[in-house]
């Protein structure tokens, strides 16, 4: 399979082409199984009007975790984002294959809406850090509470888009330059951008054709900007 490319297809089908024990790190944000809905969908012209594909498919997550384990090299790590409302399900499935090292708390700069009259605004997400075997940390040890602003406004291409600097931290802590990083639900392409910025190779899948096209364009634009900057600095 060609490196440094994203594919517009079902990740479970595409992963069949990835050999066993070939990936150095997985950083992934699968469907949260919360059947995501928003009042914005009443506005058919809103850019986040699309339903998130497979957002109620538990078997998909089970199969995906099994495939992730298969393609990962021994003694490697995976970061998997998870909704706090489904943390028990994700934990149970991950424990069948992996050793859970941390449940990282990502604290955001603002909270979700939710039930405005009966619940507090949620200001965090869970990130599972799991090992296949035992993967040592790169660099300085940090805590399991991370503070990164969420992506918002015009920069947001996907309703669940993750900050590139957060993804870079995941990548830097559990891989080295030249490693292969995988994401089966690459969404707006942030994992690929983080890999480019940290000199890692990447493989990604995105089933939604609209998001795939947006991600592919974003990645190519980012590469072009980096090349222009190198030329301006006299490196090319």
mmCIF file of C-alpha atoms in Angstrom:
data_model
loop_
_atom_site.group_PDB
_atom_site.id
_atom_site.type_symbol
_atom_site.label_atom_id
_atom_site.label_comp_id
_atom_site.label_asym_id
_atom_site.label_seq_id
_atom_site.Cartn_x
_atom_site.Cartn_y
_atom_site.Cartn_z
ATOM 1 C CA UNK A 1 0.000 0.000 0.000
ATOM 2 C CA UNK A 2 1.282 3.436 -0.954
ATOM 3 C CA UNK A 3 2.461 5.599 1.935
ATOM 4 C CA UNK A 4 1.567 9.257 2.461
ATOM 5 C CA UNK A 5 -1.818 8.873 0.843
ATOM 6 C CA UNK A 6 -5.420 8.825 2.024
ATOM 7 C CA UNK A 7 -8.034 6.548 0.480
ATOM 8 C CA UNK A 8 -11.756 7.102 -0.026
ATOM 9 C CA UNK A 9 -13.031 3.730 1.144
ATOM 10 C CA UNK A 10 -14.249 1.712 4.101
ATOM 11 C CA UNK A 11 -11.273 1.314 6.412
ATOM 12 C CA UNK A 12 -12.050 -2.339 7.167
ATOM 13 C CA UNK A 13 -11.856 -3.149 3.469
ATOM 14 C CA UNK A 14 -8.743 -1.072 2.934
ATOM 15 C CA UNK A 15 -6.946 -2.461 5.972
ATOM 16 C CA UNK A 16 -7.030 -5.906 4.375
ATOM 17 C CA UNK A 17 -4.265 -4.652 2.079
ATOM 18 C CA UNK A 18 -2.024 -3.669 4.993
ATOM 19 C CA UNK A 19 0.335 -6.482 6.063
ATOM 20 C CA UNK A 20 0.438 -7.867 9.589
ATOM 21 C CA UNK A 21 2.828 -6.149 12.012
ATOM 22 C CA UNK A 22 3.640 -3.242 9.674
ATOM 23 C CA UNK A 23 2.401 -0.040 11.377
ATOM 24 C CA UNK A 24 4.438 1.858 13.997
ATOM 25 C CA UNK A 25 1.638 3.920 15.564
ATOM 26 C CA UNK A 26 -2.114 4.402 15.293
ATOM 27 C CA UNK A 27 -3.758 7.725 16.108
ATOM 28 C CA UNK A 28 -7.454 7.444 15.390
ATOM 29 C CA UNK A 29 -10.815 9.059 16.038
ATOM 30 C CA UNK A 30 -13.509 6.482 15.211
ATOM 31 C CA UNK A 31 -17.276 7.125 15.334
ATOM 32 C CA UNK A 32 -18.327 7.743 18.939
ATOM 33 C CA UNK A 33 -21.506 5.608 18.732
ATOM 34 C CA UNK A 34 -23.635 8.484 19.991
ATOM 35 C CA UNK A 35 -25.722 8.886 16.802
ATOM 36 C CA UNK A 36 -24.545 12.497 16.568
ATOM 37 C CA UNK A 37 -27.317 15.013 16.007
ATOM 38 C CA UNK A 38 -27.428 18.781 16.050
ATOM 39 C CA UNK A 39 -30.083 21.407 15.466
ATOM 40 C CA UNK A 40 -27.788 22.687 12.743
ATOM 41 C CA UNK A 41 -29.160 19.873 10.584
ATOM 42 C CA UNK A 42 -32.365 21.870 10.300
ATOM 43 C CA UNK A 43 -30.315 24.242 8.167
ATOM 44 C CA UNK A 44 -29.715 22.179 5.043
ATOM 45 C CA UNK A 45 -27.080 24.631 3.842
ATOM 46 C CA UNK A 46 -24.938 24.301 6.987
ATOM 47 C CA UNK A 47 -21.515 22.775 6.329
ATOM 48 C CA UNK A 48 -22.017 20.227 9.146
ATOM 49 C CA UNK A 49 -25.433 19.086 7.969
ATOM 50 C CA UNK A 50 -24.125 15.615 7.022
ATOM 51 C CA UNK A 51 -24.799 12.626 9.252
ATOM 52 C CA UNK A 52 -21.599 11.005 10.554
ATOM 53 C CA UNK A 53 -21.350 7.628 8.847
ATOM 54 C CA UNK A 54 -21.431 4.511 11.065
ATOM 55 C CA UNK A 55 -22.055 6.564 14.213
ATOM 56 C CA UNK A 56 -24.253 3.816 15.688
ATOM 57 C CA UNK A 57 -22.353 0.700 14.553
ATOM 58 C CA UNK A 58 -20.769 -1.116 17.513
ATOM 59 C CA UNK A 59 -19.642 -4.074 15.400
ATOM 60 C CA UNK A 60 -17.608 -1.704 13.254
ATOM 61 C CA UNK A 61 -15.625 -0.626 16.327
ATOM 62 C CA UNK A 62 -15.077 -4.238 17.420
ATOM 63 C CA UNK A 63 -13.812 -5.250 13.974
ATOM 64 C CA UNK A 64 -11.714 -2.097 13.697
ATOM 65 C CA UNK A 65 -9.949 -2.724 16.999
ATOM 66 C CA UNK A 66 -9.131 -6.278 15.904
ATOM 67 C CA UNK A 67 -7.699 -5.038 12.602
ATOM 68 C CA UNK A 68 -5.693 -2.325 14.343
ATOM 69 C CA UNK A 69 -4.086 -4.969 16.531
ATOM 70 C CA UNK A 70 -3.253 -7.085 13.491
ATOM 71 C CA UNK A 71 -1.492 -4.354 11.520
ATOM 72 C CA UNK A 72 0.475 -2.925 14.453
ATOM 73 C CA UNK A 73 4.065 -3.992 14.987
ATOM 74 C CA UNK A 74 4.938 -5.631 18.325
ATOM 75 C CA UNK A 75 5.665 -3.140 21.107
ATOM 76 C CA UNK A 76 3.784 -0.229 19.588
ATOM 77 C CA UNK A 77 1.034 2.131 20.734
ATOM 78 C CA UNK A 78 -2.395 3.363 19.694
ATOM 79 C CA UNK A 79 -4.285 6.508 20.673
ATOM 80 C CA UNK A 80 -8.056 6.167 20.295
ATOM 81 C CA UNK A 81 -10.447 9.052 20.947
ATOM 82 C CA UNK A 82 -13.712 8.193 22.663
ATOM 83 C CA UNK A 83 -16.887 9.867 23.899
ATOM 84 C CA UNK A 84 -17.255 9.826 27.688
ATOM 85 C CA UNK A 85 -20.764 8.406 27.243
ATOM 86 C CA UNK A 86 -19.336 5.282 25.534
ATOM 87 C CA UNK A 87 -16.128 4.895 27.518
ATOM 88 C CA UNK A 88 -17.173 1.560 29.090
ATOM 89 C CA UNK A 89 -17.843 -0.046 25.714
ATOM 90 C CA UNK A 90 -14.555 1.155 24.222
ATOM 91 C CA UNK A 91 -12.624 0.085 27.319
ATOM 92 C CA UNK A 92 -14.119 -3.417 27.260
ATOM 93 C CA UNK A 93 -13.296 -3.908 23.593
ATOM 94 C CA UNK A 94 -9.764 -2.502 23.827
ATOM 95 C CA UNK A 95 -8.931 -4.683 26.834
ATOM 96 C CA UNK A 96 -9.632 -7.806 24.781
ATOM 97 C CA UNK A 97 -6.544 -7.104 22.652
ATOM 98 C CA UNK A 98 -4.445 -4.380 24.237
ATOM 99 C CA UNK A 99 -2.935 -3.229 27.501
ATOM 100 C CA UNK A 100 -4.544 0.064 28.483
ATOM 101 C CA UNK A 101 -1.808 2.416 29.702
ATOM 102 C CA UNK A 102 -3.799 5.624 30.187
ATOM 103 C CA UNK A 103 -7.212 7.195 29.812
ATOM 104 C CA UNK A 104 -6.013 10.659 28.847
ATOM 105 C CA UNK A 105 -8.295 13.588 29.638
ATOM 106 C CA UNK A 106 -8.261 16.190 26.889
ATOM 107 C CA UNK A 107 -9.501 19.463 28.408
ATOM 108 C CA UNK A 108 -10.880 21.872 25.816
ATOM 109 C CA UNK A 109 -11.203 25.644 25.934
ATOM 110 C CA UNK A 110 -15.004 25.512 25.725
ATOM 111 C CA UNK A 111 -17.779 23.050 26.443
ATOM 112 C CA UNK A 112 -20.432 21.211 24.460
ATOM 113 C CA UNK A 113 -24.076 22.236 24.440
ATOM 114 C CA UNK A 114 -25.882 19.009 25.381
ATOM 115 C CA UNK A 115 -28.992 19.241 27.576
ATOM 116 C CA UNK A 116 -28.867 22.909 28.532
ATOM 117 C CA UNK A 117 -31.428 22.535 31.331
ATOM 118 C CA UNK A 118 -30.477 19.211 32.943
ATOM 119 C CA UNK A 119 -26.708 18.683 32.559
ATOM 120 C CA UNK A 120 -23.432 20.526 32.962
ATOM 121 C CA UNK A 121 -21.495 21.444 29.837
ATOM 122 C CA UNK A 122 -18.882 18.796 29.032
ATOM 123 C CA UNK A 123 -15.437 20.282 28.502
ATOM 124 C CA UNK A 124 -13.317 17.193 27.918
ATOM 125 C CA UNK A 125 -12.862 14.081 25.801
ATOM 126 C CA UNK A 126 -11.266 10.729 26.571
ATOM 127 C CA UNK A 127 -8.237 9.451 24.666
ATOM 128 C CA UNK A 128 -7.266 5.831 25.289
ATOM 129 C CA UNK A 129 -3.541 5.120 25.117
ATOM 130 C CA UNK A 130 -3.032 1.385 24.613
ATOM 131 C CA UNK A 131 -0.029 -0.818 23.921
ATOM 132 C CA UNK A 132 0.494 -3.938 21.845
ATOM 133 C CA UNK A 133 3.272 -5.330 24.001
ATOM 134 C CA UNK A 134 5.107 -2.454 25.690
ATOM 135 C CA UNK A 135 6.041 0.808 23.989
ATOM 136 C CA UNK A 136 8.300 3.217 25.868
ATOM 137 C CA UNK A 137 7.590 6.939 25.760
ATOM 138 C CA UNK A 138 9.738 9.231 23.659
ATOM 139 C CA UNK A 139 11.098 12.300 25.434
ATOM 140 C CA UNK A 140 9.954 13.735 28.738
ATOM 141 C CA UNK A 141 7.155 12.052 30.687
ATOM 142 C CA UNK A 142 4.019 14.187 30.995
ATOM 143 C CA UNK A 143 0.703 13.829 32.829
ATOM 144 C CA UNK A 144 -2.508 12.279 31.506
ATOM 145 C CA UNK A 145 -4.401 15.595 31.523
ATOM 146 C CA UNK A 146 -3.846 17.547 28.306
ATOM 147 C CA UNK A 147 -4.957 21.102 27.539
ATOM 148 C CA UNK A 148 -5.561 21.920 23.878
ATOM 149 C CA UNK A 149 -8.075 24.333 22.353
ATOM 150 C CA UNK A 150 -10.664 22.699 20.138
ATOM 151 C CA UNK A 151 -10.853 23.609 16.461
ATOM 152 C CA UNK A 152 -13.599 26.101 15.741
ATOM 153 C CA UNK A 153 -14.758 28.730 13.299
ATOM 154 C CA UNK A 154 -13.539 28.787 9.712
ATOM 155 C CA UNK A 155 -10.685 26.399 10.514
ATOM 156 C CA UNK A 156 -13.156 23.619 11.319
ATOM 157 C CA UNK A 157 -13.719 21.253 8.385
ATOM 158 C CA UNK A 158 -15.321 18.386 10.349
ATOM 159 C CA UNK A 159 -17.600 18.494 13.402
ATOM 160 C CA UNK A 160 -15.234 16.189 15.315
ATOM 161 C CA UNK A 161 -11.996 17.703 14.009
ATOM 162 C CA UNK A 162 -9.017 17.364 16.361
ATOM 163 C CA UNK A 163 -6.304 20.004 16.868
ATOM 164 C CA UNK A 164 -3.137 19.300 14.896
ATOM 165 C CA UNK A 165 -0.925 20.193 17.873
ATOM 166 C CA UNK A 166 -2.694 17.586 20.021
ATOM 167 C CA UNK A 167 -2.128 14.933 17.349
ATOM 168 C CA UNK A 168 1.514 15.992 17.044
ATOM 169 C CA UNK A 169 1.945 15.363 20.762
ATOM 170 C CA UNK A 170 0.565 11.823 20.357
ATOM 171 C CA UNK A 171 2.879 11.210 17.415
ATOM 172 C CA UNK A 172 5.986 12.627 19.079
ATOM 173 C CA UNK A 173 5.490 10.623 22.270
ATOM 174 C CA UNK A 174 5.184 7.218 20.606
ATOM 175 C CA UNK A 175 7.069 7.275 17.298
ATOM 176 C CA UNK A 176 10.208 8.584 15.629
ATOM 177 C CA UNK A 177 10.837 10.262 12.279
ATOM 178 C CA UNK A 178 10.205 7.951 9.340
ATOM 179 C CA UNK A 179 7.706 5.758 11.203
ATOM 180 C CA UNK A 180 4.351 4.812 9.662
ATOM 181 C CA UNK A 181 1.250 6.251 11.368
ATOM 182 C CA UNK A 182 -2.241 4.936 10.574
ATOM 183 C CA UNK A 183 -5.700 6.497 10.928
ATOM 184 C CA UNK A 184 -8.742 4.632 9.626
ATOM 185 C CA UNK A 185 -11.123 7.573 10.143
ATOM 186 C CA UNK A 186 -9.061 10.499 8.947
ATOM 187 C CA UNK A 187 -11.975 12.946 8.597
ATOM 188 C CA UNK A 188 -10.611 16.375 7.715
ATOM 189 C CA UNK A 189 -7.042 15.112 7.361
ATOM 190 C CA UNK A 190 -5.581 16.418 10.623
ATOM 191 C CA UNK A 191 -3.625 13.230 11.372
ATOM 192 C CA UNK A 192 -1.936 13.445 7.975
ATOM 193 C CA UNK A 193 -1.087 17.117 8.554
ATOM 194 C CA UNK A 194 0.435 16.235 11.939
ATOM 195 C CA UNK A 195 2.492 13.467 10.307
ATOM 196 C CA UNK A 196 3.811 15.822 7.635
ATOM 197 C CA UNK A 197 4.779 18.346 10.312
ATOM 198 C CA UNK A 198 6.654 15.697 12.328
ATOM 199 C CA UNK A 199 8.295 13.874 9.396
ATOM 200 C CA UNK A 200 6.291 10.662 9.719
ATOM 201 C CA UNK A 201 4.720 8.588 6.970
ATOM 202 C CA UNK A 202 0.964 8.097 7.046
ATOM 203 C CA UNK A 203 -1.840 5.929 5.708
ATOM 204 C CA UNK A 204 -5.442 7.051 6.108
ATOM 205 C CA UNK A 205 -8.979 6.130 5.108
ATOM 206 C CA UNK A 206 -12.157 8.202 4.930
ATOM 207 C CA UNK A 207 -15.466 6.697 3.835
ATOM 208 C CA UNK A 208 -17.363 9.973 3.374
ATOM 209 C CA UNK A 209 -16.524 11.225 -0.121
ATOM 210 C CA UNK A 210 -17.134 14.880 0.728
ATOM 211 C CA UNK A 211 -14.784 14.823 3.711
ATOM 212 C CA UNK A 212 -12.243 12.812 1.728
ATOM 213 C CA UNK A 213 -12.101 15.483 -0.975
ATOM 214 C CA UNK A 214 -11.789 18.261 1.609
ATOM 215 C CA UNK A 215 -9.032 16.379 3.443
ATOM 216 C CA UNK A 216 -7.110 15.588 0.265
ATOM 217 C CA UNK A 217 -7.234 19.232 -0.827
ATOM 218 C CA UNK A 218 -6.184 20.405 2.635
ATOM 219 C CA UNK A 219 -3.204 18.032 2.692
ATOM 220 C CA UNK A 220 -2.016 19.076 -0.773
ATOM 221 C CA UNK A 221 -2.375 22.754 0.122
ATOM 222 C CA UNK A 222 -0.365 22.195 3.300
ATOM 223 C CA UNK A 223 2.417 20.466 1.367
ATOM 224 C CA UNK A 224 2.457 23.345 -1.094
ATOM 225 C CA UNK A 225 2.725 25.922 1.687
ATOM 226 C CA UNK A 226 5.631 24.044 3.263
ATOM 227 C CA UNK A 227 7.459 23.889 -0.086
ATOM 228 C CA UNK A 228 6.933 27.615 -0.624
ATOM 229 C CA UNK A 229 8.325 28.349 2.834
ATOM 230 C CA UNK A 230 11.409 26.222 2.095
ATOM 231 C CA UNK A 231 11.990 28.082 -1.165
ATOM 232 C CA UNK A 232 11.626 31.441 0.585
ATOM 233 C CA UNK A 233 14.262 30.333 3.099
ATOM 234 C CA UNK A 234 16.616 29.130 0.359
ATOM 235 C CA UNK A 235 16.287 25.383 1.082
ATOM 236 C CA UNK A 236 14.998 24.428 -2.345
#
